[in-house]
PDB file of N, CA and C in Angstrom:
ATOM      1  N   MET A  11       9.441 -47.492 -82.146  1.00  0.00           N
ATOM      2  CA  MET A  11      10.126 -46.011 -83.094  1.00  0.00           C
ATOM      3  C   MET A  11      10.912 -45.894 -81.862  1.00  0.00           C
ATOM      4  N   ASP A  12      10.966 -45.034 -80.704  1.00  0.00           N
ATOM      5  CA  ASP A  12      11.970 -44.344 -80.463  1.00  0.00           C
ATOM      6  C   ASP A  12      13.146 -45.043 -79.464  1.00  0.00           C
ATOM      7  N   GLY A  13      12.862 -45.901 -79.582  1.00  0.00           N
ATOM      8  CA  GLY A  13      13.625 -47.402 -79.214  1.00  0.00           C
ATOM      9  C   GLY A  13      14.418 -47.508 -80.364  1.00  0.00           C
ATOM     10  N   THR A  14      14.839 -47.724 -80.880  1.00  0.00           N
ATOM     11  CA  THR A  14      15.387 -48.082 -82.492  1.00  0.00           C
ATOM     12  C   THR A  14      16.423 -46.696 -82.450  1.00  0.00           C
ATOM     13  N   LEU A  15      15.325 -45.205 -82.784  1.00  0.00           N
ATOM     14  CA  LEU A  15      16.112 -44.500 -83.094  1.00  0.00           C
ATOM     15  C   LEU A  15      17.401 -44.619 -82.070  1.00  0.00           C
ATOM     16  N   GLN A  16      16.477 -44.614 -80.341  1.00  0.00           N
ATOM     17  CA  GLN A  16      17.822 -44.111 -78.553  1.00  0.00           C
ATOM     18  C   GLN A  16      18.794 -45.217 -79.011  1.00  0.00           C
ATOM     19  N   GLY A  17      18.543 -46.323 -79.962  1.00  0.00           N
ATOM     20  CA  GLY A  17      19.396 -47.696 -80.048  1.00  0.00           C
ATOM     21  C   GLY A  17      20.487 -46.588 -80.956  1.00  0.00           C
ATOM     22  N   ARG A  18      19.807 -46.598 -82.164  1.00  0.00           N
ATOM     23  CA  ARG A  18      21.373 -46.445 -83.342  1.00  0.00           C
ATOM     24  C   ARG A  18      21.807 -44.834 -82.120  1.00  0.00           C
ATOM     25  N   ILE A  19      21.614 -43.431 -82.083  1.00  0.00           N
ATOM     26  CA  ILE A  19      22.048 -43.426 -81.139  1.00  0.00           C
ATOM     27  C   ILE A  19      22.814 -43.105 -80.029  1.00  0.00           C
ATOM     28  N   GLU A  20      22.767 -43.880 -79.527  1.00  0.00           N
ATOM     29  CA  GLU A  20      23.771 -44.620 -78.283  1.00  0.00           C
ATOM     30  C   GLU A  20      25.388 -45.448 -79.225  1.00  0.00           C
ATOM     31  N   ARG A  21      24.783 -45.998 -80.104  1.00  0.00           N
ATOM     32  CA  ARG A  21      25.765 -46.499 -81.752  1.00  0.00           C
ATOM     33  C   ARG A  21      26.721 -45.905 -81.813  1.00  0.00           C
ATOM     34  N   CYS A  22      26.017 -44.607 -82.392  1.00  0.00           N
ATOM     35  CA  CYS A  22      26.870 -43.827 -83.052  1.00  0.00           C
ATOM     36  C   CYS A  22      28.081 -43.609 -82.711  1.00  0.00           C
ATOM     37  N   THR A  23      29.009 -43.923 -84.327  1.00  0.00           N
ATOM     38  CA  THR A  23      30.169 -43.244 -83.655  1.00  0.00           C
ATOM     39  C   THR A  23      30.502 -41.466 -83.770  1.00  0.00           C
ATOM     40  N   ASP A  24      29.313 -41.558 -85.248  1.00  0.00           N
ATOM     41  CA  ASP A  24      30.220 -40.908 -86.500  1.00  0.00           C
ATOM     42  C   ASP A  24      28.511 -39.177 -85.863  1.00  0.00           C
ATOM     43  N   GLU A  25      29.721 -38.006 -85.459  1.00  0.00           N
ATOM     44  CA  GLU A  25      29.447 -36.558 -85.372  1.00  0.00           C
ATOM     45  C   GLU A  25      27.699 -36.639 -85.227  1.00  0.00           C
ATOM     46  N   ALA A  26      27.889 -35.963 -86.569  1.00  0.00           N
ATOM     47  CA  ALA A  26      27.429 -35.783 -87.980  1.00  0.00           C
ATOM     48  C   ALA A  26      25.581 -36.735 -88.180  1.00  0.00           C
ATOM     49  N   GLU A  27      26.094 -37.902 -88.375  1.00  0.00           N
ATOM     50  CA  GLU A  27      25.569 -38.842 -88.778  1.00  0.00           C
ATOM     51  C   GLU A  27      23.940 -39.586 -87.278  1.00  0.00           C
ATOM     52  N   LYS A  28      25.045 -39.016 -85.939  1.00  0.00           N
ATOM     53  CA  LYS A  28      24.606 -38.902 -84.085  1.00  0.00           C
ATOM     54  C   LYS A  28      24.146 -37.749 -84.801  1.00  0.00           C
ATOM     55  N   ALA A  29      23.776 -35.803 -84.926  1.00  0.00           N
ATOM     56  CA  ALA A  29      22.894 -35.757 -84.256  1.00  0.00           C
ATOM     57  C   ALA A  29      21.760 -35.652 -85.542  1.00  0.00           C
ATOM     58  N   ARG A  30      22.044 -36.274 -86.791  1.00  0.00           N
ATOM     59  CA  ARG A  30      20.991 -35.845 -87.758  1.00  0.00           C
ATOM     60  C   ARG A  30      20.007 -36.728 -86.552  1.00  0.00           C
ATOM     61  N   LEU A  31      19.828 -38.373 -86.323  1.00  0.00           N
ATOM     62  CA  LEU A  31      19.713 -38.891 -86.292  1.00  0.00           C
ATOM     63  C   LEU A  31      18.606 -38.633 -84.618  1.00  0.00           C
ATOM     64  N   GLU A  32      19.613 -37.817 -84.026  1.00  0.00           N
ATOM     65  CA  GLU A  32      18.746 -37.369 -82.506  1.00  0.00           C
ATOM     66  C   GLU A  32      17.633 -36.322 -83.275  1.00  0.00           C
ATOM     67  N   GLU A  33      18.203 -35.447 -84.644  1.00  0.00           N
ATOM     68  CA  GLU A  33      16.829 -33.969 -85.065  1.00  0.00           C
ATOM     69  C   GLU A  33      15.309 -34.746 -85.437  1.00  0.00           C
ATOM     70  N   LEU A  34      16.314 -36.591 -86.043  1.00  0.00           N
ATOM     71  CA  LEU A  34      15.592 -37.100 -86.501  1.00  0.00           C
ATOM     72  C   LEU A  34      13.821 -37.737 -85.677  1.00  0.00           C
ATOM     73  N   LYS A  35      15.209 -37.794 -84.597  1.00  0.00           N
ATOM     74  CA  LYS A  35      14.161 -38.735 -82.746  1.00  0.00           C
ATOM     75  C   LYS A  35      13.681 -37.342 -82.466  1.00  0.00           C
ATOM     76  N   ILE A  36      12.904 -35.921 -81.938  1.00  0.00           N
ATOM     77  CA  ILE A  36      13.149 -34.669 -82.062  1.00  0.00           C
ATOM     78  C   ILE A  36      11.527 -34.623 -82.707  1.00  0.00           C
ATOM     79  N   GLU A  37      11.600 -34.977 -84.302  1.00  0.00           N
ATOM     80  CA  GLU A  37      10.852 -35.270 -85.227  1.00  0.00           C
ATOM     81  C   GLU A  37       9.496 -35.135 -84.822  1.00  0.00           C
ATOM     82  N   PHE A  38      10.254 -36.590 -84.885  1.00  0.00           N
ATOM     83  CA  PHE A  38       9.426 -37.997 -84.905  1.00  0.00           C
ATOM     84  C   PHE A  38       7.984 -38.002 -83.567  1.00  0.00           C
ATOM     85  N   GLU A  39       8.376 -37.897 -82.269  1.00  0.00           N
ATOM     86  CA  GLU A  39       8.358 -37.090 -81.044  1.00  0.00           C
ATOM     87  C   GLU A  39       7.427 -36.036 -81.172  1.00  0.00           C
ATOM     88  N   LEU A  40       7.989 -35.045 -81.878  1.00  0.00           N
ATOM     89  CA  LEU A  40       7.230 -33.801 -81.634  1.00  0.00           C
ATOM     90  C   LEU A  40       5.769 -34.650 -82.847  1.00  0.00           C
ATOM     91  N   GLU A  41       5.758 -35.063 -84.548  1.00  0.00           N
ATOM     92  CA  GLU A  41       4.468 -35.291 -85.275  1.00  0.00           C
ATOM     93  C   GLU A  41       3.989 -36.114 -84.083  1.00  0.00           C
ATOM     94  N   ILE A  42       4.165 -37.632 -83.115  1.00  0.00           N
ATOM     95  CA  ILE A  42       3.319 -38.263 -82.607  1.00  0.00           C
ATOM     96  C   ILE A  42       2.417 -37.226 -81.022  1.00  0.00           C
ATOM     97  N   SER A  43       3.206 -36.334 -80.324  1.00  0.00           N
ATOM     98  CA  SER A  43       2.539 -35.598 -79.992  1.00  0.00           C
ATOM     99  C   SER A  43       1.246 -35.313 -81.008  1.00  0.00           C
ATOM    100  N   MET A  44       1.567 -34.449 -82.276  1.00  0.00           N
ATOM    101  CA  MET A  44       0.802 -33.918 -82.936  1.00  0.00           C
ATOM    102  C   MET A  44      -0.633 -34.875 -83.066  1.00  0.00           C
ATOM    103  N   ILE A  45      -0.139 -36.135 -83.755  1.00  0.00           N
ATOM    104  CA  ILE A  45      -1.117 -36.828 -83.304  1.00  0.00           C
ATOM    105  C   ILE A  45      -2.331 -37.732 -82.997  1.00  0.00           C
ATOM    106  N   ARG A  46      -1.975 -37.489 -81.189  1.00  0.00           N
ATOM    107  CA  ARG A  46      -2.694 -38.175 -80.440  1.00  0.00           C
ATOM    108  C   ARG A  46      -3.607 -37.058 -79.814  1.00  0.00           C
ATOM    109  N   MET A  47      -2.745 -35.533 -79.907  1.00  0.00           N
ATOM    110  CA  MET A  47      -3.568 -34.348 -79.492  1.00  0.00           C
ATOM    111  C   MET A  47      -5.164 -34.693 -80.370  1.00  0.00           C
ATOM    112  N   ASN A  48      -5.068 -34.672 -81.599  1.00  0.00           N
ATOM    113  CA  ASN A  48      -5.714 -34.894 -82.668  1.00  0.00           C
ATOM    114  C   ASN A  48      -6.566 -35.806 -83.030  1.00  0.00           C
ATOM    115  N   LEU A  49      -6.273 -37.093 -82.407  1.00  0.00           N
ATOM    116  CA  LEU A  49      -7.266 -38.304 -81.604  1.00  0.00           C
ATOM    117  C   LEU A  49      -7.793 -38.075 -81.388  1.00  0.00           C
ATOM    118  N   GLU A  50      -7.148 -38.310 -79.826  1.00  0.00           N
ATOM    119  CA  GLU A  50      -7.738 -37.368 -79.032  1.00  0.00           C
ATOM    120  C   GLU A  50      -9.184 -36.388 -79.227  1.00  0.00           C
ATOM    121  N   HIS A  51      -8.972 -36.160 -79.933  1.00  0.00           N
ATOM    122  CA  HIS A  51      -9.760 -35.366 -80.213  1.00  0.00           C
ATOM    123  C   HIS A  51     -11.036 -35.615 -80.985  1.00  0.00           C
ATOM    124  N   LEU A  52     -10.851 -36.135 -81.533  1.00  0.00           N
ATOM    125  CA  LEU A  52     -11.827 -36.992 -81.902  1.00  0.00           C
ATOM    126  C   LEU A  52     -12.848 -38.229 -81.961  1.00  0.00           C
ATOM    127  N   MET A  53     -11.329 -38.098 -80.590  1.00  0.00           N
ATOM    128  CA  MET A  53     -12.821 -39.525 -79.664  1.00  0.00           C
ATOM    129  C   MET A  53     -13.332 -38.713 -78.273  1.00  0.00           C
ATOM    130  N   GLN A  54     -12.990 -37.793 -78.537  1.00  0.00           N
ATOM    131  CA  GLN A  54     -14.788 -37.607 -77.566  1.00  0.00           C
ATOM    132  C   GLN A  54     -15.028 -36.807 -78.049  1.00  0.00           C
ATOM    133  N   ARG A  55     -14.587 -36.473 -79.635  1.00  0.00           N
ATOM    134  CA  ARG A  55     -16.321 -36.039 -80.495  1.00  0.00           C
ATOM    135  C   ARG A  55     -16.835 -36.828 -80.267  1.00  0.00           C
ATOM    136  N   TYR A  56     -16.744 -37.904 -80.786  1.00  0.00           N
ATOM    137  CA  TYR A  56     -17.042 -39.463 -80.585  1.00  0.00           C
ATOM    138  C   TYR A  56     -17.652 -39.791 -80.423  1.00  0.00           C
ATOM    139  N   SER A  57     -17.592 -39.903 -78.761  1.00  0.00           N
ATOM    140  CA  SER A  57     -17.072 -41.141 -78.011  1.00  0.00           C
ATOM    141  C   SER A  57     -18.228 -41.063 -77.717  1.00  0.00           C
ATOM    142  N   GLN A  58     -20.036 -41.322 -77.542  1.00  0.00           N
ATOM    143  CA  GLN A  58     -20.777 -41.579 -78.061  1.00  0.00           C
ATOM    144  C   GLN A  58     -20.888 -42.765 -78.853  1.00  0.00           C
ATOM    145  N   GLN A  59     -20.382 -42.882 -80.235  1.00  0.00           N
ATOM    146  CA  GLN A  59     -20.694 -43.436 -81.337  1.00  0.00           C
ATOM    147  C   GLN A  59     -19.762 -44.020 -80.959  1.00  0.00           C
ATOM    148  N   LEU A  60     -19.118 -44.221 -80.341  1.00  0.00           N
ATOM    149  CA  LEU A  60     -16.907 -45.677 -80.255  1.00  0.00           C
ATOM    150  C   LEU A  60     -17.614 -45.807 -79.232  1.00  0.00           C
ATOM    151  N   GLU A  61     -18.890 -45.615 -78.289  1.00  0.00           N
ATOM    152  CA  GLU A  61     -19.244 -46.114 -76.570  1.00  0.00           C
ATOM    153  C   GLU A  61     -20.479 -47.236 -77.738  1.00  0.00           C
ATOM    154  N   ASP A  62     -20.848 -46.672 -78.624  1.00  0.00           N
ATOM    155  CA  ASP A  62     -22.477 -48.004 -78.098  1.00  0.00           C
ATOM    156  C   ASP A  62     -21.814 -48.586 -79.602  1.00  0.00           C
ATOM    157  N   ALA A  63     -21.083 -48.780 -80.129  1.00  0.00           N
ATOM    158  CA  ALA A  63     -20.039 -49.670 -81.338  1.00  0.00           C
ATOM    159  C   ALA A  63     -19.100 -51.062 -80.234  1.00  0.00           C
ATOM    160  N   ALA A  64     -18.622 -49.655 -79.633  1.00  0.00           N
ATOM    161  CA  ALA A  64     -18.195 -51.263 -78.851  1.00  0.00           C
ATOM    162  C   ALA A  64     -18.671 -51.528 -77.739  1.00  0.00           C
ATOM    163  N   GLN A  65     -20.323 -51.905 -77.182  1.00  0.00           N
ATOM    164  CA  GLN A  65     -21.211 -51.965 -76.780  1.00  0.00           C
ATOM    165  C   GLN A  65     -21.433 -52.987 -77.497  1.00  0.00           C
ATOM    166  N   GLY A  66     -22.070 -52.906 -78.513  1.00  0.00           N
ATOM    167  CA  GLY A  66     -22.749 -53.266 -79.913  1.00  0.00           C
ATOM    168  C   GLY A  66     -23.665 -53.178 -79.757  1.00  0.00           C
ATOM    169  N   ARG A  67     -24.098 -52.082 -79.554  1.00  0.00           N
ATOM    170  CA  ARG A  67     -25.085 -50.795 -79.379  1.00  0.00           C
ATOM    171  C   ARG A  67     -25.541 -50.588 -81.245  1.00  0.00           C
ATOM    172  N   HIS A  68     -26.328 -50.605 -81.427  1.00  0.00           N
ATOM    173  CA  HIS A  68     -25.084 -50.268 -83.378  1.00  0.00           C
ATOM    174  C   HIS A  68     -27.146 -49.128 -83.224  1.00  0.00           C
ATOM    175  N   SER A  69     -26.341 -48.636 -84.073  1.00  0.00           N
ATOM    176  CA  SER A  69     -27.601 -46.745 -84.128  1.00  0.00           C
ATOM    177  C   SER A  69     -28.171 -47.429 -85.640  1.00  0.00           C
ATOM    178  N   GLU A  70     -29.107 -45.760 -85.769  1.00  0.00           N
ATOM    179  CA  GLU A  70     -30.124 -46.621 -87.006  1.00  0.00           C
ATOM    180  C   GLU A  70     -28.574 -46.516 -88.123  1.00  0.00           C
ATOM    181  N   GLY A  71     -28.216 -47.187 -89.423  1.00  0.00           N
ATOM    182  CA  GLY A  71     -27.750 -47.537 -90.685  1.00  0.00           C
ATOM    183  C   GLY A  71     -26.707 -47.302 -89.761  1.00  0.00           C
ATOM    184  N   ASN A  72     -25.047 -47.020 -90.687  1.00  0.00           N
ATOM    185  CA  ASN A  72     -23.612 -46.843 -89.769  1.00  0.00           C
ATOM    186  C   ASN A  72     -22.841 -45.048 -89.720  1.00  0.00           C
ATOM    187  N   ALA A  73     -22.676 -45.592 -88.298  1.00  0.00           N
ATOM    188  CA  ALA A  73     -22.209 -43.469 -88.136  1.00  0.00           C
ATOM    189  C   ALA A  73     -20.729 -43.501 -89.230  1.00  0.00           C
ATOM    190  N   VAL A  74     -20.557 -42.263 -89.625  1.00  0.00           N
ATOM    191  CA  VAL A  74     -19.716 -42.125 -90.068  1.00  0.00           C
ATOM    192  C   VAL A  74     -19.538 -41.384 -89.515  1.00  0.00           C
ATOM    193  N   LEU A  75     -18.003 -41.292 -88.886  1.00  0.00           N
ATOM    194  CA  LEU A  75     -16.843 -39.968 -88.524  1.00  0.00           C
ATOM    195  C   LEU A  75     -16.432 -39.187 -89.091  1.00  0.00           C
ATOM    196  N   THR A  76     -17.041 -37.868 -89.599  1.00  0.00           N
ATOM    197  CA  THR A  76     -16.494 -36.992 -89.891  1.00  0.00           C
ATOM    198  C   THR A  76     -14.917 -36.706 -89.656  1.00  0.00           C
ATOM    199  N   LEU A  77     -14.492 -35.841 -90.429  1.00  0.00           N
ATOM    200  CA  LEU A  77     -12.804 -35.818 -89.754  1.00  0.00           C
ATOM    201  C   LEU A  77     -13.044 -34.256 -89.596  1.00  0.00           C
ATOM    202  N   ASP A  78     -12.694 -33.594 -88.450  1.00  0.00           N
ATOM    203  CA  ASP A  78     -12.785 -31.813 -89.072  1.00  0.00           C
ATOM    204  C   ASP A  78     -10.593 -31.747 -89.972  1.00  0.00           C
ATOM    205  N   ALA A  79     -10.398 -30.593 -90.376  1.00  0.00           N
ATOM    206  CA  ALA A  79      -9.056 -30.342 -91.608  1.00  0.00           C
ATOM    207  C   ALA A  79      -7.988 -31.002 -90.507  1.00  0.00           C
ATOM    208  N   HIS A  80      -8.064 -30.453 -89.062  1.00  0.00           N
ATOM    209  CA  HIS A  80      -6.493 -30.837 -88.219  1.00  0.00           C
ATOM    210  C   HIS A  80      -6.526 -32.940 -87.835  1.00  0.00           C
ATOM    211  N   GLU A  81      -7.883 -33.430 -87.457  1.00  0.00           N
ATOM    212  CA  GLU A  81      -7.858 -34.844 -87.851  1.00  0.00           C
ATOM    213  C   GLU A  81      -7.709 -35.486 -89.002  1.00  0.00           C
ATOM    214  N   ALA A  82      -8.479 -35.225 -90.103  1.00  0.00           N
ATOM    215  CA  ALA A  82      -7.669 -35.244 -91.559  1.00  0.00           C
ATOM    216  C   ALA A  82      -6.305 -35.496 -91.395  1.00  0.00           C
ATOM    217  N   VAL A  83      -5.291 -34.343 -91.052  1.00  0.00           N
ATOM    218  CA  VAL A  83      -4.170 -33.880 -90.754  1.00  0.00           C
ATOM    219  C   VAL A  83      -3.579 -35.080 -90.458  1.00  0.00           C
ATOM    220  N   ALA A  84      -3.482 -35.164 -89.364  1.00  0.00           N
ATOM    221  CA  ALA A  84      -3.213 -36.726 -88.063  1.00  0.00           C
ATOM    222  C   ALA A  84      -4.227 -37.300 -88.303  1.00  0.00           C
ATOM    223  N   VAL A  85      -4.102 -38.182 -89.449  1.00  0.00           N
ATOM    224  CA  VAL A  85      -4.668 -39.278 -89.437  1.00  0.00           C
ATOM    225  C   VAL A  85      -3.524 -39.572 -90.535  1.00  0.00           C
ATOM    226  N   GLU A  86      -3.291 -39.057 -91.812  1.00  0.00           N
ATOM    227  CA  GLU A  86      -2.796 -38.694 -93.090  1.00  0.00           C
ATOM    228  C   GLU A  86      -1.357 -38.996 -91.977  1.00  0.00           C
ATOM    229  N   SER A  87      -0.894 -37.822 -91.426  1.00  0.00           N
ATOM    230  CA  SER A  87       0.617 -37.804 -90.708  1.00  0.00           C
ATOM    231  C   SER A  87       0.659 -38.949 -89.864  1.00  0.00           C
ATOM    232  N   ALA A  88      -0.104 -40.447 -89.471  1.00  0.00           N
ATOM    233  CA  ALA A  88      -0.243 -41.408 -88.590  1.00  0.00           C
ATOM    234  C   ALA A  88       0.980 -42.995 -89.455  1.00  0.00           C
ATOM    235  N   TRP A  89       0.074 -42.625 -91.004  1.00  0.00           N
ATOM    236  CA  TRP A  89      -0.047 -43.008 -92.364  1.00  0.00           C
ATOM    237  C   TRP A  89       1.575 -43.121 -92.517  1.00  0.00           C
ATOM    238  N   ALA A  90       1.817 -41.265 -92.630  1.00  0.00           N
ATOM    239  CA  ALA A  90       2.740 -41.059 -93.732  1.00  0.00           C
ATOM    240  C   ALA A  90       4.239 -41.552 -92.494  1.00  0.00           C
ATOM    241  N   LEU A  91       4.522 -41.072 -90.474  1.00  0.00           N
ATOM    242  CA  LEU A  91       5.399 -41.713 -89.791  1.00  0.00           C
ATOM    243  C   LEU A  91       5.273 -43.475 -89.449  1.00  0.00           C
ATOM    244  N   TYR A  92       4.695 -44.140 -89.954  1.00  0.00           N
ATOM    245  CA  TYR A  92       4.138 -45.414 -89.920  1.00  0.00           C
ATOM    246  C   TYR A  92       4.976 -45.648 -90.939  1.00  0.00           C
ATOM    247  N   ARG A  93       5.028 -45.538 -92.873  1.00  0.00           N
ATOM    248  CA  ARG A  93       5.405 -45.694 -93.603  1.00  0.00           C
ATOM    249  C   ARG A  93       7.184 -45.329 -93.434  1.00  0.00           C
ATOM    250  N   ARG A  94       7.305 -44.185 -92.641  1.00  0.00           N
ATOM    251  CA  ARG A  94       8.998 -43.409 -91.923  1.00  0.00           C
ATOM    252  C   ARG A  94       9.571 -44.966 -91.846  1.00  0.00           C
ATOM    253  N   ALA A  95       8.942 -45.290 -90.816  1.00  0.00           N
ATOM    254  CA  ALA A  95       9.190 -46.114 -89.064  1.00  0.00           C
ATOM    255  C   ALA A  95      10.082 -46.744 -90.044  1.00  0.00           C
ATOM    256  N   GLN A  96       9.140 -47.228 -90.614  1.00  0.00           N
ATOM    257  CA  GLN A  96       9.545 -48.759 -91.151  1.00  0.00           C
ATOM    258  C   GLN A  96      10.050 -48.959 -92.019  1.00  0.00           C
ATOM    259  N   GLU A  97      10.713 -48.099 -92.888  1.00  0.00           N
ATOM    260  CA  GLU A  97      11.790 -46.997 -94.087  1.00  0.00           C
ATOM    261  C   GLU A  97      12.701 -47.225 -93.220  1.00  0.00           C
ATOM    262  N   LEU A  98      13.387 -46.909 -91.612  1.00  0.00           N
ATOM    263  CA  LEU A  98      13.899 -46.594 -91.391  1.00  0.00           C
ATOM    264  C   LEU A  98      14.149 -47.813 -89.971  1.00  0.00           C
ATOM    265  N   SER A  99      13.367 -49.064 -90.191  1.00  0.00           N
ATOM    266  CA  SER A  99      13.731 -50.220 -89.478  1.00  0.00           C
ATOM    267  C   SER A  99      14.661 -51.855 -90.389  1.00  0.00           C
ATOM    268  N   ARG A 100      14.647 -50.969 -91.453  1.00  0.00           N
ATOM    269  CA  ARG A 100      15.264 -51.999 -92.627  1.00  0.00           C
ATOM    270  C   ARG A 100      16.825 -51.392 -92.358  1.00  0.00           C
TER     271      ARG A 100
END
């Protein structure tokens, strides 16, 4: 996404559109930072369960990862960001 926006910014000749694209790029970068921080928090909280699953060790029943409010927002934001990126790439 960053490369796509950067390419469009570099090719843009309309100053207003260029400013809009630069602002959009900053918004994407901030959103990605927030998503990354919250998903890293999720990975830390469930590191043992994730390690067990990666190693093929199964705990009793299926492990359920319960998201806190920030993690839930991060997951939803990641989906929304993905949809926006798809729209921009068209």
